[in-house]
Structures are given as structure tokens and as C-alpha cells.
Amino acid sequence: MTSSSIPGTPLRYFVERMDCADCARTVQSALTRLPGVADPKVNFTTQTLSLNLDEAQLPREKLEHTLRTLGYPPTLEPGPAATSALRYFVNNMDCADCAAKVQGVVSRLPGVGESNVNFTTQVLSLTLDETRTPRATLEQALRSIGYPPEQQADASVTPGAPRPARVELPWYRTSKGRNVLLTGALLLLAFIFGLVAPPFAFWAYAAATFIGVWPLVLKAFASTRLGEPFTINTLISVAAIGAIAIGEAAEGALVVFLFAIGELLENVAAGRARAGIQALAALAPKTALLLEAGQTREVPVEQLQVGQLVRVQPGGRVPADGTITEGHSNLDDSPVTGESVPVHKSAGDTVYAGSINTDGVLTVRVDKGASDNTIARIIHLVEEAESSKAPTARFIDRFSRWYTPAAMGIALLFAVLPPLLFGQPWHEWIYKGVALLLIACPCALVLSVPAAVTSGISAGARQGLLIKGGAALETIGSVNTIAFDKTGTLTENKPQVTDVVPLSASEQEVVVLAAAVETGSAHPLAKAILGRAGELAIPAVANARAIPGKAVTATVGGRVLAVGSPRYAQELAPLSPDVQSRIEALEHQGKTVVVLLNGSVPLGLLAIRDEPRADAKAAIAKLHALGVKAVMLTGDNARTGRAIAGDLGLDVEAELMPEDKLRRIAELKQSGKVAMVGDGINDAPALAQSDVGIAMGGGTDVALETADAALLRHSVTGVSDLVQLSRAVMTNIRQNVTFALGLKAIFLVTTLLGLTGLWPAILSDTGATVLVTANALRLLRFTPAP
């Protein structure tokens, strides 16, 4: 029998002090007498122990305890990979406190790696070493605390795949809705019973309280057993039972009912936030008109294959990410980019799934399958972002872990110290202690940050501002400086040749020879020169090569020609004063000049200009108005950089190599936080060096993957919109924390003064929860100031 065929979990330990034959014999002898241990092997030279363990007969902890008792502390070594990536839809996990509870329980289970919860989508994703905690044990733990999980498709297979939309049940069919109806009905019955038989009113309310709080008691016990003793369920259970104990059963029943209403309202609010992202998913059509042999037939979009052709009729939605092969039309890309103005597109342009084709008939070649289109990826990234906690959220989570037990301790002191030390009446101070327990409920406080962050990220996604996590959202609004790349960020990235200055050749010859040298280059300036050559006959070239950052050289008709920067030309031979003055004049106009050289002899000059984006100047002005310094970092020459920066109204640092940009960002960070805006393709190191990297990519894969945030529309204004959104979210968070703590402070004072009782106390948390949620949902309507 091989070890792999022996039942049990294969384990391997390093065993301290098992460094002699007798030690090894002692260990092996002890192990063979333990139940559930199979095939133990010890090696005193390597101090290792390997065995198969049936953990149903002998828990791993007991095995390790036995070894420690013998004087040989074991250390478990990593075994063969048995880690699974799991993803669950978790029923009832529809509030921030629920999510915190689930994460707290899950993270305590052995073998659970990185876990993420998202109460907006009710999704738990985690990695699990199933040799340490079987999947069934994990699922049972969740069920025991009131959150039945439903496993979804393997998370590791298609991370960007769209998830099937959950069916939103009416509130009265949800578990929390049913709880409200149950506790409300019990309260009403107790009230009626009290009218019919007043002497038994107390017992009627007590029964209503017990029945209503019983599910919370069970959850509190389950959480305690799993290492989470201080939960909201514990607080409410203790408070409700305490109310009965001091003869305030009616208020206890009312507390349970109001708590159920508060949970339901939070559930309804989370459903509204959820609907925003689900609506985005619903924009992609379910069927497509597949074009085959000139005929169309309707097929589900999931069946589309890359390379197939689809027909898009006027008024219809594009079924897949692809490229137009025939036709032209105006397309509304707002589902993806947030840009409400339709964009005219024709053959060769890319289109997004979900875009609306407004007027022409289009034939589109499918470039990506349904599971990998831009909308699916955006939804996936937004879901991931909502799971990613902001620093403030992490702080409040840590604070809550101490806050709840501390609040229970203080409530206990309030209940017992005044009667014990000062002879105060027990009933009055126990009553106040119970009220303090209710005031201490942390629901509103825990919800204050994730509710705002979730709404902010959703609002951004619907406007083409993709933010990949709460940390990035929190940081963007506090940056002091935003550094911009020039080409493709502040400019259109569509350079055109504006001037041709012949020196030792004709104008046409300069264009043709320069185009010949640049043939095969993908550089934007090369494309501009080739575009200027148009239909002209371009001679064949040989020995083409690039001199990085300086020039491109090739042999054309037996001559070694080069297209390079003026600085490169100066290195070969001094340029005449007349040529230099012409170059300077063109660069002062914001144009990039290249020199066509035959050896060291200049044949001509070509001036190329990339026009700034239409909204760039207004966007820079908005950033200045927001108190943010803007600077352009460019590798272009200083005169061209200054000319463009001067037009746009920002500082410039030119002639920077990639490593120079990194150095400058590091220097700028010494005086405050810095964001870097690039096209997401050439600027990855600079984006990573900054506090927040922002990619302008129009929804390209690179842009979505490389930065902390991405602008899906071709607009510099999106940068200032991001700053405004971030600041709006942080203001919202501060308001939420003020609501949460302010209401508690007010009711704390009124309770201690004897002005308010139990049910106003629970309202201090339920009411704050409703206020916090409603305030956070306002962010879904966020519109940047003009």
C-alpha cells in the first residue's frame, strides 16, 4: 500500500529536539498507539516526521499537543498544494456587519488563505487548504451563524466571466423580511393579549421577546463557538433577555422588532447599490445576429467565437467587443465609457459590447468572447474593488473588534457599580446598563465606510471612472500633485506632419526618404511621417535599425540615411545657424522636429505636432481650482514641451528619460502625495512609482490592468472628476461617522439622565444605520461640478 492510498491527510513535520535514534523511537512508538495515525515515518537526521492522519479520529491539534507533551514540539511543513479557490453567494450577507461577521468566522478556520467579502454582491471568495478544513466544514460553519452559502463556478477558471444575475426577492420573502413580519406579529399578539388579559401581559411580551430573539441567540452561540463572541447578535440577545429579567418584557419585544426593521432597511438599501452593477451587466445583449455566407441567424452571445462576423442593426446593441469591418455609424459608448455623446466610427474602429448603434448598419468582427468582454471585466473589477477595504475601513474594523467588548464591559459596570458602591436601586441601573448595550451596537459605525466606498465606486464605474479599490479612492482626493504624461494623455496621440523644410533635397524627396527609413516602425512619429507619404512610392530599405531615444537608420538606394532628433544630428556634425533657427522656431510652436540625414548631411526637416485634447486646458484649470498642482513629464524637447504646457497652463519638465520620470516622481512625493496619469502602456513604471496610478486607455486591457484607476473615456476631465468623486466619498464617510457616533452620544446622555429608555436606545443605532445608508446612496447620483 502506498502512502497516497492510505486514508487520512498526509502531513509532514519538523520535530524539534528529535535529533537522536532514541528520540525518534520514542516519537514513533507514541504515534503508533494513537488512533487515526497511519504509516508514521521518523528521521532523526533530518528531524522530520511524516504520517497520514484521520482527523475525524484524532484532531491535528491533539496530535501536536501529544508531541509537545513528549518534549518534541512539531512545526508543520508545507505539504503538496491542495488549495482551492472558492467563490460563494452567501445568503443573508447583505449588510456591512454581516460581512464582517462572515469574514471573522472564516478567517479563523485553519487552511483559509486570503478571503474577501462583498456585502453588495453577497459574495465570499477565498482560498482553502482542504486538507486542513474540508469544504463541507466551511459551509456548515457559515450555515450555523445564519448565512447559508451557495458555491458558484470555480473562481480560478474565468475570473472575468459574468456572474449570473441574482433574482432580487420582494422584501417580505427575504429571511429578514420574514423576521420583521414574525416579530411584528408577535408584538401585536402580545399587545392584544395584554388588553384581553392584563395580568398575563408580561408573559405574552416575554414569549414574544423569546421567540423573536431565539434565532439571534443561536447565531450568537455559533459565533462564540467559532471564536467571535462579541457580535451584534450577542448584544441584542443579552439586552432582550436582560429586559425580561428586570420586568420590561414589552420594551424587550419592541427592541427585537425595531432591530429586525433596521436589518431589513439595510438589506433594502444594499439591494439598491447591487442593482447599479447588475443593471450594467444587463446592458450587454443576450443574442447576436451571426453573419454566415451572407445570411444572418440569431444565436446566444455565449456561442460567439473570436473571428466570427456579426451584424448590428440601427438601434441595436453591439453584442461583443470587436472591430468594425464594414459600415459606419454613431455609437453610444456610455455603458462602458460614461461618455454620453455618440462617437462616429467606421471600418477599423473598435466597438464595445453593450454600445448602442444609433443609425448605420455595421458588420463587426468578434475580438473577445462574452466572458471576456469589456463590460464583464469592468463588473469583475468593480466587484473586486468593493471587496478591497480602504485604510479607513480597516481602521474602523480594528476599532470595532475592541469597541464591542469594551462597550459590553462598560454597560456591565454601569449596571452593577452604582448599586454596589452607592446603594442606588438595582432596577434603574440594570435598565440603564441594558440601554447602553443597545446604544453600543456598532452596525452604523461599521457600515459608515463600506457603504460610501461601494456607492462611490459604483457611481464612478457608471461614468467611465474605474477605481480599483477603496485605498485608491481614498488617496486620489488627497494628492497634492498630478503628473501627466504628454503623448496620448494630454494630447490626442494622433501626430501629423505640419511642416516639411527641404534643405539638400526636394520636399517630396524628404518625405519619401523619411518614410522609407521609418517603414516598419510603430512609433507615433513614424506613423505620422508614413501618413504624410500617403500613396507616394516608397523605395525599398535594408539594414533598418533603431538607436533608442535618438534615431532610426536604414540603407536606401545605397545611401545610409537616418531620421533623428536635432540633438542626434548635432552629435554627427554641427548644424548651421540657419537650420538651428528654423528648428527653434518650429519647436516654439509646440512641434516636434526630426532631421533627415544622409550620413551627417541634413537633407531636410519634418515638423510634427500632436494636438492637445479638446478638454485638456479646462481639466487643468479645474485641477488648479481644486488646489491640485499639475505638471507634465515628457521625453520631448524642452521648447516643444514648454509650448504645449504653456497653452494648457501647467508646469513642464521635458527631455526626461523613463528613469528620469521615476526620479522626479520620487522627488515630488517628498512634498505630498502624487498621482501619475499615463496611457497605461508606456508608463507602467511611473504609474507604479506614484501613490495612485491613473491610466487613460479607453477601456483597453492594459489600462484596466495596470493602474489603480482607469479613465474609460478619452477625456482629461476624468482626472478632475476622480478627485471630486474621491473628496465627495471622504466627506460622505466623515458625515456617516458623525451620524453614527453623534446619535449614540446624544442617546447616551439622555439614557444616563433617565430621559429615554430601551426602544429609543435601539433606535439610536437603527436610525443611524438608516441615515448612514441613505447618505451613502446619495453618492450614486454623484455628478462632477462643472
Coordinates of C-alpha atoms in Angstrom, one line a residue, residues 291-697:
L291 CA -23.3 36.6 -40.2
E292 CA -22.5 33.4 -42.3
A293 CA -22.4 33.2 -46.1
G294 CA -24.2 36.5 -46.4
Q295 CA -27.1 35.3 -44.2
T296 CA -27.8 36.1 -40.6
R297 CA -29.1 33.9 -37.8
E298 CA -29.8 34.7 -34.2
V299 CA -27.5 33.0 -31.7
P300 CA -26.8 33.4 -27.9
V301 CA -23.8 35.7 -27.4
E302 CA -22.1 32.9 -25.3
Q303 CA -21.8 30.9 -28.6
L304 CA -19.9 33.7 -30.5
Q305 CA -16.3 32.7 -31.4
V306 CA -13.4 35.1 -31.9
G307 CA -13.1 35.9 -35.6
Q308 CA -16.8 35.5 -36.4
L309 CA -18.8 38.3 -38.0
V310 CA -22.0 39.7 -36.6
R311 CA -24.4 42.2 -38.0
V312 CA -25.6 45.2 -35.8
Q313 CA -28.7 46.9 -36.9
P314 CA -29.5 50.6 -36.2
G315 CA -30.9 51.0 -32.7
G316 CA -29.4 47.7 -31.6
R317 CA -26.7 47.0 -29.1
V318 CA -23.3 45.7 -30.1
P319 CA -23.2 42.0 -28.9
A320 CA -19.4 41.6 -28.4
D321 CA -16.2 43.6 -28.2
G322 CA -14.9 43.7 -31.8
T323 CA -13.7 45.7 -34.8
I324 CA -15.9 47.2 -37.5
T325 CA -15.2 45.6 -40.8
E326 CA -17.9 47.3 -42.8
G327 CA -20.2 50.3 -42.4
H328 CA -20.1 53.4 -40.4
S329 CA -22.4 54.8 -37.7
N330 CA -22.6 56.8 -34.5
L331 CA -22.2 54.7 -31.4
D332 CA -23.3 55.5 -27.9
D333 CA -20.5 54.1 -25.7
S334 CA -21.9 55.4 -22.4
P335 CA -22.4 51.9 -20.9
V336 CA -18.6 51.4 -21.0
T337 CA -17.0 54.9 -21.0
G338 CA -19.7 57.0 -19.5
E339 CA -19.4 59.4 -22.5
S340 CA -22.9 60.4 -23.4
V341 CA -22.1 61.9 -26.7
P342 CA -22.2 59.3 -29.5
V343 CA -18.9 58.7 -31.3
H344 CA -18.7 58.3 -35.1
K345 CA -17.0 55.0 -36.0
S346 CA -16.2 53.3 -39.2
A347 CA -14.2 50.3 -40.6
G348 CA -11.1 49.6 -38.5
D349 CA -12.5 51.1 -35.3
T350 CA -13.1 49.1 -32.2
V351 CA -16.5 48.7 -30.5
Y352 CA -17.7 47.6 -27.1
A353 CA -20.3 45.1 -26.2
G354 CA -23.4 47.0 -24.9
S355 CA -22.8 50.1 -27.0
I356 CA -25.8 51.3 -28.9
N357 CA -25.6 51.6 -32.7
T358 CA -27.6 54.7 -33.4
D359 CA -28.0 55.0 -37.1
G360 CA -26.0 52.8 -39.6
V361 CA -25.8 49.1 -40.3
L362 CA -22.4 47.6 -39.1
T363 CA -20.6 44.4 -39.7
V364 CA -18.3 43.6 -36.7
R365 CA -15.6 41.0 -36.3
V366 CA -15.8 39.5 -32.8
D367 CA -12.5 40.1 -30.9
K368 CA -13.4 38.7 -27.5
G369 CA -15.8 36.2 -26.2
A370 CA -18.8 37.1 -23.9
S371 CA -16.9 36.1 -20.8
D372 CA -14.0 38.4 -21.5
N373 CA -15.6 41.5 -23.0
T374 CA -15.0 44.9 -21.5
I375 CA -18.3 45.1 -19.5
A376 CA -17.6 41.7 -17.9
R377 CA -14.2 42.8 -17.0
I378 CA -15.4 46.1 -15.6
I379 CA -18.0 44.3 -13.5
H380 CA -15.4 41.9 -12.2
L381 CA -13.0 44.7 -11.3
V382 CA -15.8 46.7 -9.6
E383 CA -16.7 43.7 -7.5
E384 CA -13.1 43.1 -6.6
A385 CA -12.8 46.8 -5.8
E386 CA -15.8 46.8 -3.5
S387 CA -14.1 43.9 -1.6
S388 CA -10.9 45.8 -1.2
K389 CA -11.0 47.8 2.0
A390 CA -9.9 51.4 2.3
P391 CA -7.4 52.2 5.1
T392 CA -10.2 54.0 7.0
A393 CA -12.4 50.9 6.8
R394 CA -9.6 48.7 8.1
F395 CA -9.1 51.1 11.0
I396 CA -12.9 51.0 11.9
D397 CA -12.9 47.2 11.6
R398 CA -10.0 47.0 14.1
F399 CA -11.7 49.6 16.3
S400 CA -14.9 47.6 16.3
R401 CA -13.2 44.5 17.5
W402 CA -12.2 46.3 20.7
Y403 CA -15.2 48.6 20.8
T404 CA -17.9 46.0 21.2
P405 CA -16.4 44.0 24.1
A406 CA -15.4 47.3 25.7
A407 CA -19.0 48.6 25.4
M408 CA -20.3 45.4 27.0
G409 CA -17.9 45.8 29.9
I410 CA -18.8 49.4 30.4
A411 CA -22.5 48.5 30.3
L412 CA -21.9 45.9 33.0
L413 CA -20.1 48.4 35.2
F414 CA -22.9 50.8 34.8
A415 CA -25.4 48.1 35.8
V416 CA -23.6 46.9 39.0
L417 CA -21.3 49.6 40.3
P418 CA -23.8 52.3 41.3
P419 CA -25.9 49.8 43.3
L420 CA -22.9 48.2 44.9
L421 CA -20.9 51.3 45.7
F422 CA -23.6 54.0 46.3
G423 CA -26.7 52.0 47.2
Q424 CA -28.5 53.0 44.0
P425 CA -31.6 51.0 43.0
W426 CA -30.7 47.9 41.1
H427 CA -33.6 48.0 38.7
E428 CA -32.8 51.6 37.5
W429 CA -29.2 50.9 36.8
I430 CA -29.6 47.5 35.2
Y431 CA -32.2 49.1 33.0
K432 CA -29.6 51.8 32.0
G433 CA -27.0 49.1 31.5
V434 CA -29.2 47.3 29.1
A435 CA -30.0 50.5 27.3
L436 CA -26.2 51.2 27.0
L437 CA -25.8 47.7 25.4
L438 CA -28.3 48.7 22.7
I439 CA -26.7 52.1 22.2
A440 CA -23.3 50.4 21.8
C441 CA -24.5 48.4 18.7
P442 CA -21.8 49.1 16.1
C443 CA -23.9 48.5 13.0
A444 CA -24.0 52.1 11.8
L445 CA -20.3 52.7 12.6
V446 CA -19.2 49.6 10.7
L447 CA -21.4 50.5 7.8
S448 CA -20.2 54.1 7.5
V449 CA -17.2 53.4 5.3
P450 CA -18.0 50.5 3.1
A451 CA -21.4 51.9 2.2
A452 CA -19.9 55.1 1.0
V453 CA -17.0 53.4 -0.8
T454 CA -19.3 51.0 -2.5
S455 CA -21.6 53.7 -3.7
G456 CA -18.6 55.8 -4.9
I457 CA -17.0 53.0 -6.9
S458 CA -20.4 52.2 -8.5
A459 CA -21.1 55.8 -9.3
G460 CA -17.6 56.1 -10.8
A461 CA -18.0 52.9 -13.0
R462 CA -21.2 54.3 -14.5
Q463 CA -19.3 57.4 -15.5
G464 CA -16.3 55.7 -17.0
L465 CA -14.2 56.2 -13.9
L466 CA -12.9 52.8 -12.9
I467 CA -11.4 52.7 -9.4
K468 CA -9.8 49.5 -8.3
G469 CA -10.3 49.6 -4.6
G470 CA -11.1 51.7 -1.6
A471 CA -7.5 52.6 -0.9
A472 CA -7.1 54.2 -4.4
L473 CA -10.5 56.0 -4.0
E474 CA -9.4 57.4 -0.6
T475 CA -6.0 58.5 -1.9
I476 CA -6.9 60.3 -5.1
G477 CA -8.7 63.1 -3.3
S478 CA -5.7 63.9 -1.1
V479 CA -3.0 64.1 -3.8
N480 CA -1.0 67.4 -3.9
T481 CA 0.4 66.9 -7.4
I482 CA -0.8 65.2 -10.5
A483 CA 1.9 64.4 -13.1
F484 CA 0.8 63.9 -16.7
D485 CA 2.5 62.1 -19.5
K486 CA 2.2 64.1 -22.7
T487 CA 1.6 61.9 -25.7
G488 CA -1.7 60.1 -25.6
T489 CA -2.6 61.6 -22.3
L490 CA -2.7 65.4 -22.7
T491 CA -2.6 65.1 -26.5
E492 CA -4.7 63.1 -28.9
N493 CA -1.9 60.7 -29.8
K494 CA -2.6 61.4 -33.4
P495 CA 0.5 63.3 -34.5
Q496 CA 0.6 64.8 -38.0
V497 CA 3.3 66.3 -40.1
T498 CA 2.6 70.0 -40.3
D499 CA 5.8 71.3 -42.0
V500 CA 8.4 69.9 -44.4
V501 CA 11.5 72.1 -44.8
P502 CA 13.8 70.9 -47.7
L503 CA 17.5 71.6 -47.2
S504 CA 19.5 69.5 -49.6
A505 CA 16.7 67.7 -51.3
S506 CA 13.2 68.4 -52.7
E507 CA 10.2 68.5 -50.3
Q508 CA 8.8 65.3 -51.9
E509 CA 12.1 63.5 -51.7
V510 CA 12.4 64.4 -48.0
V511 CA 9.0 62.9 -47.3
V512 CA 9.6 59.8 -49.4
L513 CA 13.1 59.0 -48.0
A514 CA 12.0 59.7 -44.4
A515 CA 9.0 57.4 -44.9
A516 CA 11.3 54.7 -46.3
V517 CA 13.6 54.9 -43.2
E518 CA 10.6 54.7 -40.8
T519 CA 8.9 51.8 -42.6
G520 CA 8.1 49.1 -40.1
S521 CA 8.4 51.4 -37.1
A522 CA 5.4 51.5 -34.7
H523 CA 6.5 54.8 -33.2
P524 CA 3.7 57.5 -33.4
L525 CA 6.1 59.9 -35.2
A526 CA 6.9 57.2 -37.8
K527 CA 3.2 56.7 -38.3
A528 CA 2.8 60.5 -38.9
I529 CA 5.5 60.5 -41.5
L530 CA 4.2 57.4 -43.3
G531 CA 0.7 59.0 -43.2
R532 CA 2.2 62.2 -44.9
A533 CA 3.7 60.0 -47.6
G534 CA 0.3 58.5 -48.3
E535 CA 0.2 56.9 -51.8
L536 CA 3.7 58.0 -52.8
A537 CA 6.0 55.2 -53.9
I538 CA 8.4 54.4 -51.1
P539 CA 11.7 52.8 -52.1
A540 CA 12.9 49.5 -50.5
V541 CA 15.2 49.7 -47.5
A542 CA 17.8 47.5 -45.9
N543 CA 19.7 47.3 -42.6
A544 CA 17.0 49.3 -40.7
R545 CA 17.7 49.7 -37.1
A546 CA 16.8 52.0 -34.2
I547 CA 19.2 53.9 -32.0
P548 CA 17.0 54.1 -28.9
G549 CA 15.9 57.6 -28.0
K550 CA 17.9 59.2 -30.8
A551 CA 17.2 58.0 -34.4
V552 CA 16.2 55.3 -36.9
T553 CA 18.7 54.4 -39.6
A554 CA 18.4 52.4 -42.8
T555 CA 20.1 52.0 -46.2
V556 CA 18.1 53.4 -49.0
G557 CA 19.4 53.2 -52.6
G558 CA 22.9 52.6 -51.4
R559 CA 22.8 55.6 -49.0
V560 CA 22.9 55.3 -45.2
L561 CA 20.0 57.6 -44.1
A562 CA 18.8 58.5 -40.7
V563 CA 15.7 60.2 -39.2
G564 CA 16.7 61.5 -35.8
S565 CA 16.3 64.3 -33.3
P566 CA 18.2 67.6 -33.8
R567 CA 20.4 66.6 -30.8
Y568 CA 21.4 63.4 -32.6
A569 CA 22.1 65.5 -35.8
Q570 CA 24.3 67.8 -33.7
E571 CA 26.3 64.9 -32.4
L572 CA 27.2 63.9 -36.0
A573 CA 28.1 67.4 -37.2
P574 CA 27.2 70.9 -36.2
L575 CA 24.0 72.3 -37.8
S576 CA 24.2 75.6 -39.5
P577 CA 22.8 78.6 -37.6
D578 CA 20.1 79.0 -40.2
V579 CA 18.9 75.4 -39.7
Q580 CA 19.1 75.7 -36.0
S581 CA 17.0 78.9 -36.0
R582 CA 14.4 77.1 -38.2
I583 CA 14.3 74.2 -35.8
E584 CA 13.9 76.5 -32.8
A585 CA 11.1 78.4 -34.5
L586 CA 9.1 75.2 -35.2
E587 CA 9.7 73.9 -31.6
H588 CA 8.4 77.2 -30.1
Q589 CA 5.2 76.4 -31.9
G590 CA 4.9 73.1 -29.9
K591 CA 6.1 71.0 -32.8
T592 CA 8.5 68.1 -32.6
V593 CA 11.2 68.3 -35.3
V594 CA 13.1 65.4 -36.8
V595 CA 16.0 65.7 -39.2
L596 CA 16.5 63.5 -42.3
L597 CA 20.3 62.9 -42.6
N598 CA 22.4 61.4 -45.3
G599 CA 25.4 60.5 -43.3
S600 CA 26.0 63.7 -41.3
V601 CA 24.4 66.0 -44.0
P602 CA 20.9 67.2 -43.2
L603 CA 18.6 66.7 -46.3
G604 CA 15.5 68.2 -44.7
L605 CA 13.4 68.9 -41.6
L606 CA 10.0 67.5 -40.7
A607 CA 7.8 69.1 -38.1
I608 CA 5.2 67.0 -36.3
R609 CA 2.5 68.2 -33.9
D610 CA 0.2 66.2 -31.7
E611 CA -2.7 68.4 -30.8
P612 CA -3.8 68.6 -27.2
R613 CA -7.1 67.0 -26.3
A614 CA -10.0 69.4 -26.6
D615 CA -10.8 69.3 -22.8
A616 CA -7.2 69.3 -21.5
K617 CA -6.9 73.0 -20.8
A618 CA -10.3 73.1 -19.0
A619 CA -9.3 69.9 -17.0
I620 CA -6.0 71.5 -15.8
A621 CA -7.9 74.7 -14.8
K622 CA -10.3 72.5 -12.8
L623 CA -7.4 70.8 -11.0
H624 CA -5.9 74.2 -10.1
A625 CA -9.3 75.3 -8.8
L626 CA -9.3 72.1 -6.6
G627 CA -5.9 73.1 -5.2
V628 CA -4.0 70.4 -7.0
K629 CA -0.7 71.2 -8.8
A630 CA -0.4 69.8 -12.4
V631 CA 2.9 69.0 -14.1
M632 CA 3.7 67.5 -17.4
L633 CA 6.6 65.0 -17.6
T634 CA 7.7 64.4 -21.2
G635 CA 10.6 63.0 -23.1
D636 CA 10.0 65.5 -25.8
N637 CA 12.4 68.5 -26.2
A638 CA 12.1 71.4 -23.8
R639 CA 10.8 74.0 -26.4
T640 CA 8.0 71.8 -27.6
G641 CA 7.1 70.8 -24.1
R642 CA 7.0 74.4 -22.9
A643 CA 4.9 75.4 -25.9
I644 CA 2.2 72.8 -25.2
A645 CA 2.4 73.2 -21.4
G646 CA 2.1 77.0 -21.9
D647 CA -1.1 76.5 -23.9
L648 CA -2.6 74.2 -21.3
G649 CA -1.5 76.2 -18.3
L650 CA 0.7 73.7 -16.4
D651 CA 4.3 73.2 -15.4
V652 CA 6.5 71.1 -17.6
E653 CA 9.7 69.0 -17.2
A654 CA 11.0 67.9 -20.6
E655 CA 13.7 65.7 -22.1
L656 CA 13.1 63.1 -19.4
M657 CA 14.1 59.5 -20.0
P658 CA 11.9 56.9 -18.3
E659 CA 14.3 56.6 -15.3
D660 CA 14.2 60.4 -15.0
K661 CA 10.4 60.3 -14.6
L662 CA 10.7 57.8 -11.8
R663 CA 13.3 60.1 -10.1
R664 CA 11.0 63.1 -10.5
I665 CA 8.0 61.3 -9.1
A666 CA 10.1 60.2 -6.1
E667 CA 11.1 63.8 -5.5
L668 CA 7.6 65.1 -5.8
K669 CA 6.4 62.6 -3.3
Q670 CA 8.6 64.2 -0.7
S671 CA 6.3 67.2 -0.6
G672 CA 3.0 65.3 -0.7
K673 CA 1.0 62.5 -2.4
V674 CA 1.4 62.2 -6.2
A675 CA -0.8 60.8 -8.8
M676 CA 0.6 59.8 -12.2
V677 CA -1.6 59.8 -15.4
G678 CA -0.4 57.9 -18.4
D679 CA -1.8 55.9 -21.2
G680 CA -1.2 52.6 -19.3
I681 CA 1.1 51.2 -22.0
N682 CA 4.4 53.1 -21.9
D683 CA 4.1 54.4 -18.3
A684 CA 3.7 51.3 -16.2
P685 CA 6.9 52.0 -14.0
A686 CA 5.8 55.6 -13.4
L687 CA 2.3 54.6 -12.6
A688 CA 3.6 52.1 -10.1
Q689 CA 6.0 54.6 -8.6
S690 CA 3.3 57.1 -7.8
D691 CA 0.8 57.0 -4.9
V692 CA -2.0 56.5 -7.4
G693 CA -1.6 55.5 -11.0
I694 CA -4.3 56.6 -13.4
A695 CA -4.5 55.1 -16.9
M696 CA -6.2 56.7 -19.8
G697 CA -6.9 53.8 -22.0

